[in-house]
Coordinates of C-alpha atoms and ligand atoms in Angstrom, one line a residue:
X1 CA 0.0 0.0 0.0
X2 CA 1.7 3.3 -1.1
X3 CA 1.9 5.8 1.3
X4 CA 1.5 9.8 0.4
X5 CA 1.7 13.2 2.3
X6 CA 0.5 16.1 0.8
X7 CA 2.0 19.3 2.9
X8 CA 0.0 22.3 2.5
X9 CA -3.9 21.8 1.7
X10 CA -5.1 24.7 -0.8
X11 CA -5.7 24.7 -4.7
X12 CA -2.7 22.8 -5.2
X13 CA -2.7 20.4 -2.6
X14 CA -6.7 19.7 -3.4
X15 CA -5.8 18.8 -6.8
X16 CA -3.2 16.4 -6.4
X17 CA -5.5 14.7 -3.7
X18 CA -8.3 14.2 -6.1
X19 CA -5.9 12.8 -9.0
X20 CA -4.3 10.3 -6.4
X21 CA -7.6 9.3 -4.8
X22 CA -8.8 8.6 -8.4
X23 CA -5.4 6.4 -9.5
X24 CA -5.2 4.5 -6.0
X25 CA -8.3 3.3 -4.4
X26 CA -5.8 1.6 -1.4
X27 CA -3.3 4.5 -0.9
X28 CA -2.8 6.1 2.6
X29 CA -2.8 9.6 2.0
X30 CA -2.0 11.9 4.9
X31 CA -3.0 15.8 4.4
X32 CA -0.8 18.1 6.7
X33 CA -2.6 22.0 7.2
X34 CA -1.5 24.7 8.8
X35 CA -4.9 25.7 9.8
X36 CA -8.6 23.6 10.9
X37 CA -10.5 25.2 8.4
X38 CA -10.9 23.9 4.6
X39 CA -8.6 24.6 1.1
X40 CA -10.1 28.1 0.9
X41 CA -9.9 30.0 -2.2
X42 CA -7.9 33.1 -1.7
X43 CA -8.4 35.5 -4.5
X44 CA -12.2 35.1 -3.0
X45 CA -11.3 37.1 0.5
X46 CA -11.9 40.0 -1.3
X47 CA -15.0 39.1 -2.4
X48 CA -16.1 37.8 0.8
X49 CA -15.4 40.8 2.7
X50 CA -17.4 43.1 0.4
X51 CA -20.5 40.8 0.7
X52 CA -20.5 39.2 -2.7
X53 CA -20.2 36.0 -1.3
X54 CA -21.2 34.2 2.0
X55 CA -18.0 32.5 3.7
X56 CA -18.5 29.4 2.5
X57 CA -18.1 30.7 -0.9
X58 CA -14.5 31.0 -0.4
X59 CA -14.4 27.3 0.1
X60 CA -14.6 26.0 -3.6
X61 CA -14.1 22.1 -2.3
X62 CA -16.3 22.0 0.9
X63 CA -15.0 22.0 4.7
X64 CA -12.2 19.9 5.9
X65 CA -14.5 17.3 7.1
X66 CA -16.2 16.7 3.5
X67 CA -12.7 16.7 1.7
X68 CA -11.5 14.1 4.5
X69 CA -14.3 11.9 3.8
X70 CA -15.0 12.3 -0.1
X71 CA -11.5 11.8 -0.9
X72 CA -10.5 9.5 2.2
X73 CA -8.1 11.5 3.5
X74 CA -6.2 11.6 7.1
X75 CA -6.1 15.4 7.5
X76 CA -4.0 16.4 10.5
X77 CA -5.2 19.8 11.4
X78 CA -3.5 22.7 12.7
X79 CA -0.1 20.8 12.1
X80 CA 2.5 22.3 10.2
X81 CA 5.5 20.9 8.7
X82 CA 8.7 22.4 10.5
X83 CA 11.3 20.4 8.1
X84 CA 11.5 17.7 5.2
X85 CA 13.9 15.3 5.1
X86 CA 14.3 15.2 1.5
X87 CA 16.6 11.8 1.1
X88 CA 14.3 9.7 3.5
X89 CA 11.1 11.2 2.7
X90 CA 10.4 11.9 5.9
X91 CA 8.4 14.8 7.5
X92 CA 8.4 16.3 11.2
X93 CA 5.9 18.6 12.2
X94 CA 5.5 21.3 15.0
X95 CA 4.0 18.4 17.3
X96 CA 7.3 16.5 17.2
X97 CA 5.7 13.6 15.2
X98 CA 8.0 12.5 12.4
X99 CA 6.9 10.2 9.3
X100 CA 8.5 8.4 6.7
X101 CA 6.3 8.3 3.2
X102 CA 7.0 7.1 -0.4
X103 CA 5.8 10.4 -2.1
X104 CA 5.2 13.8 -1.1
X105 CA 3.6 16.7 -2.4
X106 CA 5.3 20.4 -1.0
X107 CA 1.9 22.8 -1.6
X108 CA 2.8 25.2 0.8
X109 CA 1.8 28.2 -1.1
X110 CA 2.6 31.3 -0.1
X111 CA 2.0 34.4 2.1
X112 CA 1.5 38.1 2.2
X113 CA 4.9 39.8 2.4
X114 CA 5.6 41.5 5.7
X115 CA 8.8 43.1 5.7
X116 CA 11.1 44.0 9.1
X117 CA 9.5 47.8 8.5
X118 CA 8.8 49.1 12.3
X119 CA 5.1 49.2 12.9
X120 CA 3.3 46.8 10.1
X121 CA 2.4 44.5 13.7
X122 CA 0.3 47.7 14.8
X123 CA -2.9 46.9 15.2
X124 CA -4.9 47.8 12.7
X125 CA -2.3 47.3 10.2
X126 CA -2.9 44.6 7.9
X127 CA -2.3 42.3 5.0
X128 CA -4.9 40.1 3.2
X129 CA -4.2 36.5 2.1
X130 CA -5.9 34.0 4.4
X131 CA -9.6 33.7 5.2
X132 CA -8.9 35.2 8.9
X133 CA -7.6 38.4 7.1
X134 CA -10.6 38.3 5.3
X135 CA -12.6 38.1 8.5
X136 CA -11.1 40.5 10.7
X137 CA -11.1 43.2 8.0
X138 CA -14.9 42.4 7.6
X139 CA -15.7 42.6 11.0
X140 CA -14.0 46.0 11.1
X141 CA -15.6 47.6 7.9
X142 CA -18.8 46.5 9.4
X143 CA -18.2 48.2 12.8
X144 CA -18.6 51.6 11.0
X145 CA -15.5 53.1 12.8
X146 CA -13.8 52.9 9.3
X147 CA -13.5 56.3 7.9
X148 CA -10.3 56.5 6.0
X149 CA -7.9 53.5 4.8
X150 CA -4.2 53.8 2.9
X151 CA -3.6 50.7 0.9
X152 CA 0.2 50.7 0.5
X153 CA 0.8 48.6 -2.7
X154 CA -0.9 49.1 -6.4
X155 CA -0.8 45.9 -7.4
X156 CA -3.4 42.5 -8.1
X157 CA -3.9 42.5 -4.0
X158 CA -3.9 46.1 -3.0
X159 CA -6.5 46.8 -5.7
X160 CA -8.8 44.2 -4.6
X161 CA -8.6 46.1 -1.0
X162 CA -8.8 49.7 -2.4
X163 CA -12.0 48.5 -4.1
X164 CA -13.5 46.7 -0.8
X165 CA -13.3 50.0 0.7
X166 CA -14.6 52.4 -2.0
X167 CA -17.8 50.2 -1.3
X168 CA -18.1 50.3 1.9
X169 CA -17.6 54.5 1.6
X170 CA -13.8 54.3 3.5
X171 CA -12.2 57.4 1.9
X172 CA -9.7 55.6 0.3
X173 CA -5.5 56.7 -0.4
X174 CA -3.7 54.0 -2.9
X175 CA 0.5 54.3 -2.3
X176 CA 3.0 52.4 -4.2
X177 CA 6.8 52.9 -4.2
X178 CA 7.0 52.4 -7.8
X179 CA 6.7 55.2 -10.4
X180 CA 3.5 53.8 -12.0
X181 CA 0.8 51.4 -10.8
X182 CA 1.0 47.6 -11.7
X183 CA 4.5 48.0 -12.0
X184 CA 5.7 44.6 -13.0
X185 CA 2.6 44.1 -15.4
X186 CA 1.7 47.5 -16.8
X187 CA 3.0 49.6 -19.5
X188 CA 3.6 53.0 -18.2
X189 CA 0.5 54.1 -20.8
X190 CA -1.7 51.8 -19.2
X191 CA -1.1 51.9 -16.0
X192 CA -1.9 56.0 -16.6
X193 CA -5.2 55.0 -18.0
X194 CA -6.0 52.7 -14.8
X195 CA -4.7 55.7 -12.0
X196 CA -7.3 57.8 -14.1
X197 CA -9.9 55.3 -13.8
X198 CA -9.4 55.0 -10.7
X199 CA -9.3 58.7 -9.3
X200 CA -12.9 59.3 -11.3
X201 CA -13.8 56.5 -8.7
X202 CA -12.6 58.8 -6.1
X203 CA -9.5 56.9 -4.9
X204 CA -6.4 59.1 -4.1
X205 CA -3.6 57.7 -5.7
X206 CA 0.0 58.7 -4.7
X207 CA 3.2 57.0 -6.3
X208 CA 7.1 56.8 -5.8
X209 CA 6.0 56.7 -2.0
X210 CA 8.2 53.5 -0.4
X211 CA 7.3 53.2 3.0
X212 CA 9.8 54.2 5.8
X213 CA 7.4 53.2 8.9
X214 CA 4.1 53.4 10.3
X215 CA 3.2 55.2 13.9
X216 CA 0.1 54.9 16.2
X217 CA -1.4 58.0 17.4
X218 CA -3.0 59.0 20.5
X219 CA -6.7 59.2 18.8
X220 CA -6.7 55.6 17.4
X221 CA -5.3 56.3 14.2
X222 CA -2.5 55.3 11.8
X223 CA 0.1 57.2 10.6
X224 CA 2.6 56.0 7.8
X225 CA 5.8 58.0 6.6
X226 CA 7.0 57.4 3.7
X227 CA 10.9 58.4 2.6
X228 CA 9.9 60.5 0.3
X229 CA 9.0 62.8 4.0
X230 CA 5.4 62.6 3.1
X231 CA 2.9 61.3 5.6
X232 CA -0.3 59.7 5.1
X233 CA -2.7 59.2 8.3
X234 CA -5.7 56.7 8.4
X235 CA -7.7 54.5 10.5
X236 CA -6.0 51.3 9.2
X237 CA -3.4 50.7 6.6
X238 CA -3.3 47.6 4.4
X239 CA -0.1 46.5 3.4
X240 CA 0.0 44.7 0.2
X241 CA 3.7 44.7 -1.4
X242 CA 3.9 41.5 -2.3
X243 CA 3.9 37.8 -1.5
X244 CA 6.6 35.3 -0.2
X245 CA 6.8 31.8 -1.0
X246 CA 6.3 29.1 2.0
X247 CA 9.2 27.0 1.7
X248 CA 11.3 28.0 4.9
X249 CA 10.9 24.9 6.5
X250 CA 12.9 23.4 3.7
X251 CA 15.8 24.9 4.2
X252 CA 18.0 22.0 5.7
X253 CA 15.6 19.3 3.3
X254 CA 18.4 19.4 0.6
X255 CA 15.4 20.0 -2.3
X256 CA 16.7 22.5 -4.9
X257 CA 14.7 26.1 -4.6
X258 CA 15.4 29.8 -6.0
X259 CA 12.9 32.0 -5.0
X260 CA 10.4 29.0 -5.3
X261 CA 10.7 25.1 -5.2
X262 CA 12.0 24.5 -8.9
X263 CA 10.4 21.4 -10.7
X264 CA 10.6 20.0 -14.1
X265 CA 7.1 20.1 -16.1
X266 CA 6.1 16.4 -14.0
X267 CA 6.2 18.8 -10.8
X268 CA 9.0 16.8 -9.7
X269 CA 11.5 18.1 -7.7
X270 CA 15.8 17.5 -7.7
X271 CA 15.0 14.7 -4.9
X272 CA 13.3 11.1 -5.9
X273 CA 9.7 11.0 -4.4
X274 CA 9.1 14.7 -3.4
X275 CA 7.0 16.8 -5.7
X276 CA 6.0 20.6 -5.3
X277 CA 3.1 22.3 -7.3
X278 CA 1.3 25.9 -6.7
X279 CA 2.4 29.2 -5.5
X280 CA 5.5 27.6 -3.7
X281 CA 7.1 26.7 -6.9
X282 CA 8.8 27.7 -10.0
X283 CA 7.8 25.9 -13.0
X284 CA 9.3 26.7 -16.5
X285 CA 7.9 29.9 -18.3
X286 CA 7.1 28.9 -21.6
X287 CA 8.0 32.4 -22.6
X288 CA 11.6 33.5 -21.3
X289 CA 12.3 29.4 -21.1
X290 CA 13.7 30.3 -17.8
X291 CA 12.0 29.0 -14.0
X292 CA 9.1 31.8 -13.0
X293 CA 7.3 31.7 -10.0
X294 CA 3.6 32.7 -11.7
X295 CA 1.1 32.2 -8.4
X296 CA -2.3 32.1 -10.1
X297 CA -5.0 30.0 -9.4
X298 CA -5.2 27.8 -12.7
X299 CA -1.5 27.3 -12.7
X300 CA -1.6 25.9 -8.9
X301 CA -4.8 23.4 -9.3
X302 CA -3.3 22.1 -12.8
X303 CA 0.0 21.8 -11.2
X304 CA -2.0 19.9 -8.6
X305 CA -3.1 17.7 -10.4
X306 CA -0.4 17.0 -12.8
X307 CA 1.7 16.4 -9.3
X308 CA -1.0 14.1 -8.0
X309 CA -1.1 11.9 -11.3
X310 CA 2.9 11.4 -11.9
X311 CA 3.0 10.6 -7.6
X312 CA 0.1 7.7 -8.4
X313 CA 2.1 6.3 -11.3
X314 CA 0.8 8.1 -14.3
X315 CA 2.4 10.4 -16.9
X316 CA 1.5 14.0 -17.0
X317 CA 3.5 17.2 -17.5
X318 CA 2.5 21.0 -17.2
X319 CA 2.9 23.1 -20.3
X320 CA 1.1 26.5 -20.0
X321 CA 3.1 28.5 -17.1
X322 CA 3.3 31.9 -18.6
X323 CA 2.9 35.6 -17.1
X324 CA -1.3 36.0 -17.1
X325 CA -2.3 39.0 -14.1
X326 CA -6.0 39.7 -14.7
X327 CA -7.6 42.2 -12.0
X328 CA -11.2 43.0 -11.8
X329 CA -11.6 45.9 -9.6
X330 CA -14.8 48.7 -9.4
X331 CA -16.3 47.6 -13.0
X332 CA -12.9 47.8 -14.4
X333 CA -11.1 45.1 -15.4
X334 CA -7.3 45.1 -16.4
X335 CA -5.5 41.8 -18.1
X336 CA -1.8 41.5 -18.8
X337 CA -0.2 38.1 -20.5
X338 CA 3.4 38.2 -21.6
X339 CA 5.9 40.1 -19.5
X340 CA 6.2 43.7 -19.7
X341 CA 10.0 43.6 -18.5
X342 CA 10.8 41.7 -21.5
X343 CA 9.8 45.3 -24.0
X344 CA 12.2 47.5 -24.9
X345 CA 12.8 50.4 -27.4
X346 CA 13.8 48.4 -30.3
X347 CA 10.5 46.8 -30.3
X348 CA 7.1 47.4 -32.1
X349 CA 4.6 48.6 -30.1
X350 CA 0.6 49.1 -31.0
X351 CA -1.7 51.0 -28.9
X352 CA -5.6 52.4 -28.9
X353 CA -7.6 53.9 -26.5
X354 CA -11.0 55.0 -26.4
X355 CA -13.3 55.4 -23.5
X356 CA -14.3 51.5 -22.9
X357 CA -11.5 49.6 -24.1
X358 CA -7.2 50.5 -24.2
X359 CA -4.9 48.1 -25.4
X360 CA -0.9 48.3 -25.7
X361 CA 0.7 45.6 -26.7
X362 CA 4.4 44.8 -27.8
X363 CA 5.9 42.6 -30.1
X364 CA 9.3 41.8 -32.1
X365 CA 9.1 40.3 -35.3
X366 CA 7.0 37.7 -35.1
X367 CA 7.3 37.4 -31.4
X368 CA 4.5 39.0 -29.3
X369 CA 5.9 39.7 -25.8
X370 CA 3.3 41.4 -24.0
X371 CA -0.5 42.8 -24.2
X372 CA -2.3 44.9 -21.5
X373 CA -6.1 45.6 -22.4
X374 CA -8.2 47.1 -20.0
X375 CA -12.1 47.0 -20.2
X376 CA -12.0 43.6 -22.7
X377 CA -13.3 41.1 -20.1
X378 CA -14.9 38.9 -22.2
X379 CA -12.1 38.4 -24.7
X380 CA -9.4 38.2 -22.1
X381 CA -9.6 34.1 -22.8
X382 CA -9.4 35.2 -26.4
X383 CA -6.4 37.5 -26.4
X384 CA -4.8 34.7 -24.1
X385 CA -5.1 31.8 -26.1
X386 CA -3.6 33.9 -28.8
X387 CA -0.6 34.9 -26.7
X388 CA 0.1 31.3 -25.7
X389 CA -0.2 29.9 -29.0
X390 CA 2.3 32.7 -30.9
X391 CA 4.3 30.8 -28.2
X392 CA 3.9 26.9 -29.1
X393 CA 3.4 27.3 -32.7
X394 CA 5.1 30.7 -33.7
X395 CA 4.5 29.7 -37.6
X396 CA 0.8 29.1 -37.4
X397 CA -1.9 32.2 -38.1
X398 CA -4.3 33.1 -35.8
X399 CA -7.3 31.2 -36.1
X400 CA -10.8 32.4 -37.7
X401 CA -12.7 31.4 -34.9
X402 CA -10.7 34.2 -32.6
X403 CA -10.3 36.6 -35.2
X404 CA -14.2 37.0 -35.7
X405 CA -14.6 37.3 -32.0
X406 CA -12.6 39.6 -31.9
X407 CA -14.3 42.1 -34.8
X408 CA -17.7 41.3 -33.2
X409 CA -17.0 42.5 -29.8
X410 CA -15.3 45.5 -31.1
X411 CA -11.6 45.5 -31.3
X412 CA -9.8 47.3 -33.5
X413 CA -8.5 45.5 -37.1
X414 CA -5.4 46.7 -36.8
X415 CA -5.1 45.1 -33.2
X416 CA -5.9 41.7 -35.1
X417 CA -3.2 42.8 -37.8
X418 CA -0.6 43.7 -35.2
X419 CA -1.3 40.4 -33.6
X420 CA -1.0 38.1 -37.3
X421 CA 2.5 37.1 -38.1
X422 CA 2.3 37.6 -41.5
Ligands
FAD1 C1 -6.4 38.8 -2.6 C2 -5.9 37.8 -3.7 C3 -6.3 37.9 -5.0 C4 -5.9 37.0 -5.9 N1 -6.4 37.1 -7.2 C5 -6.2 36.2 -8.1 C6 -6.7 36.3 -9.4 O1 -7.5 37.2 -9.7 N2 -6.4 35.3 -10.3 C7 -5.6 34.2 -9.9 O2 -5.4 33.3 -10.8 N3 -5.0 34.1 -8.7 C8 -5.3 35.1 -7.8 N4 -4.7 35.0 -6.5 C9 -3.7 33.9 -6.3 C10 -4.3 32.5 -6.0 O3 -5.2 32.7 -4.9 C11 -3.2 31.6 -5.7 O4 -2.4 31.4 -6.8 C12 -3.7 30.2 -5.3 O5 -4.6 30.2 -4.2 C13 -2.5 29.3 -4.9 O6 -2.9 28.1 -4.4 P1 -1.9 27.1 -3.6 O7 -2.6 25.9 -3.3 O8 -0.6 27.1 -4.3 O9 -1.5 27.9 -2.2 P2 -2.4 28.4 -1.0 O10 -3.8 28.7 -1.4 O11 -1.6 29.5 -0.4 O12 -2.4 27.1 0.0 C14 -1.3 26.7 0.7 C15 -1.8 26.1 2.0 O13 -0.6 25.6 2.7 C16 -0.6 26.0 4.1 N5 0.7 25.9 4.6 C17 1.7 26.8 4.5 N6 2.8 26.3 5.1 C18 2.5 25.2 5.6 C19 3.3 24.2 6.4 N7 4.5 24.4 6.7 N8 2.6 23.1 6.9 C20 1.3 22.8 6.5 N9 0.6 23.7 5.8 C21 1.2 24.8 5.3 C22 -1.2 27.4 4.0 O14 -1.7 27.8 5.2 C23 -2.3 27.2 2.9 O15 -3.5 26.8 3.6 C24 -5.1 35.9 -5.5 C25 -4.6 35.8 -4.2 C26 -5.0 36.8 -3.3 C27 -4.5 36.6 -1.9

């Protein structure tokens, strides 16, 4: 009887429980969470906390009780993983237990970034990830005491945030260190277009502001100075610069990590037995060639399950980890595929604007290397598809089928003829 731990149970570690389950009726498969609640859903806490969705809507798969019994699992709750012996295959956890296993699955994820910056444990100071952070921030948006909020970081997270308060009437102040918002996704163009949008919503925005430390004052509020010598005071600050992958635990395990766990496209790691998938890995980005930690949803419950199958004997590799950031924020929505950082000057660039849809995209020869649209929701799948297939099959023309959506929901030909290779 084969014996399997899964380390971390969110999208990723769901996944590759399913796909085991389904190959091996007999196995022994032992889930270890950090928490007693269920695989949550994270990019959900946002929704949850501005009443689009009850809590149990963050919990795509069902409590921790209905995973454990539809997929017979032994979950051990509220136990995490403090190191991995990666040549045994052996686990120890915060309760001193230690186990030996012939696979394992590292689906740690990740969490919100919280730098050594003096003040960010202040209460009321906070960073949203888990469905706790979700809660509290709830709970304290509903108390009405919520008058002003800074969200430090303009990015997928902080935007989600900004929005949460513009609904619930929180005069709201967006900061980011960088000189334009999105940074690492946007075009300088669109990113323009989306602080625009977003000031005719009423949102302060304020950029090159890095944050030098935040202060409690004596009437409850917050105040955060920034090195620029600007202050910005609020009742609570949300801090969302960024996430960090969980994979400290494995730093005596002897599996190979960068900034993530690196695995080749079976989700296998440099050690015989131990697989990684989700936001705590770095999986090959078909565009640069190169490892990329890309934590989006899809990528961590396909990695799942292409872990989940190769650990129960089967043969499955992952193929489709490129740059994809798609934001939908106060009736706005802003997609970017490719990787903006790969554009320079001696490319060709195309852009249009008008006052529903703006596009800027980038390309070099034949190559297309990155495409921002905001207000195209319903072709972001679209435009996607194309990217990734310029990417597998650089020869091939785009396909009728994509091309005709595209004219009949409005896009511009000369989009579709900046997008065509030949
Ligand atoms: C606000 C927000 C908005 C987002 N928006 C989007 C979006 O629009 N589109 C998109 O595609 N993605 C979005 N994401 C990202 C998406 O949610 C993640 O990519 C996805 O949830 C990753 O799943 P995962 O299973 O790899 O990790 P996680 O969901 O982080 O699960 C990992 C689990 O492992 C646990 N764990 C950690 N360490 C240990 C340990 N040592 N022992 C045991 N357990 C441990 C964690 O507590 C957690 O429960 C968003 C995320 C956030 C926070």
């Amino acid at each position: 009887m084969n014996k399997y731990a899964i380390v971390g149970f969110g999208c990723a570690g769901y996944h590759a429980a399913e796909k085991i389950r389904s190959r091996d009726q007999e196995a022994v498969i032992d889930v270890y969470s950090d928490t007693d609640i269920g695989p949550y859903n994270p990019m959900l806490t946002t929704y949850f906390v501005k009443g689009s969705l009850p809590y149990e809507g963050m919990f795509p798969f069902g409590s921790l009780e209905e995973c454990e019994k539809k997929l017979n699992l032994h979950i051990k709750k509220e136990c995490p993983v403090t190191a991995v012996d990666g040549e045994n295959r052996m686990i120890c956890c915060a309760d001193g237990t230690k186990e030996q296993y012939d696979r394992i699955l590292l689906s740690t994820g990740a969490s919100a970034l919280k730098p050594p910056i003096p003040g960010l444990s202040l209460p009321g100071v906070f960073t949203m990830r888990t469905a706790e952070d979700a809660v509290r921030l709830k709970e304290r948006i509903a108390s009405g005491k919520l008058k002003t909020a800074l969200v430090i970081g303009a990015s997928w997270v902080g935007i989600k945030v900004v929005e949460d308060f513009v609904e619930a009437k929180v005069a709201t102040t967006l900061v980011d260190g960088a000189p334009w918002m999105f940074y690492v996704a946007a075009f300088e163009e669109t990113a323009r277009r989306a602080k625009e949008d977003l000031e005719k919503k009423g949102v302060r925005v304020s950029l090159c502001q890095m944050l030098d430390h935040i202060e409690a004052n004596a009437d409850g509020t917050l105040t955060a100075f920034m090195k620029s010598g600007d202050t910005f005071t609020a009742d609570t600050i949300g801090v969302c610069i960024g996430v960090r992958t969980n994979t400290g635990f494995l730093k005596d395990s002897g599996i190979a990590m960068n900034r993530g766990i690196l695995v080749n496209s079976r989700m296998q790691t440099n050690l015989p037995g131990i697989y990684a998938a989700g936001d705590c890995v770095e999986a090959k980005d078909i565009q640069s060639g190169q490892p990329k930690n890309i934590g989006v949803w899809y990528n961590a419950g396909r990695q799942g399950e292409v872990a989940g199958e190769n650990m129960a004997g089967g043969f499955m590799e992952f193929d489709a980890n490129i740059l994809v950031n798609l934001a939908h924020y106060l009736d706005y929505d802003f997609i970017c595929v490719g990787d903006v950082s790969a554009c320079g000057p001696e490319d060709e660039y195309y852009e249009y604007e008008d006052e529903k849809l703006y596009i800027k995209a980038c390309k070099n020869g034949q190559k297309i290397k990155c495409i921002n649209m905001i207000g195209s929701a319903d072709a972001n799948g679209v435009v996607k598809n194309i990217f990734i297939k310029t990417i597998e099959t650089p020869e091939a023309e785009i396909d009728v089928k994509s091309v005709c959506y595209l004219l009949t929901n409005g896009f511009p030909e000369a989009f579709i003829s900046f997008l065509r290779r030949k």
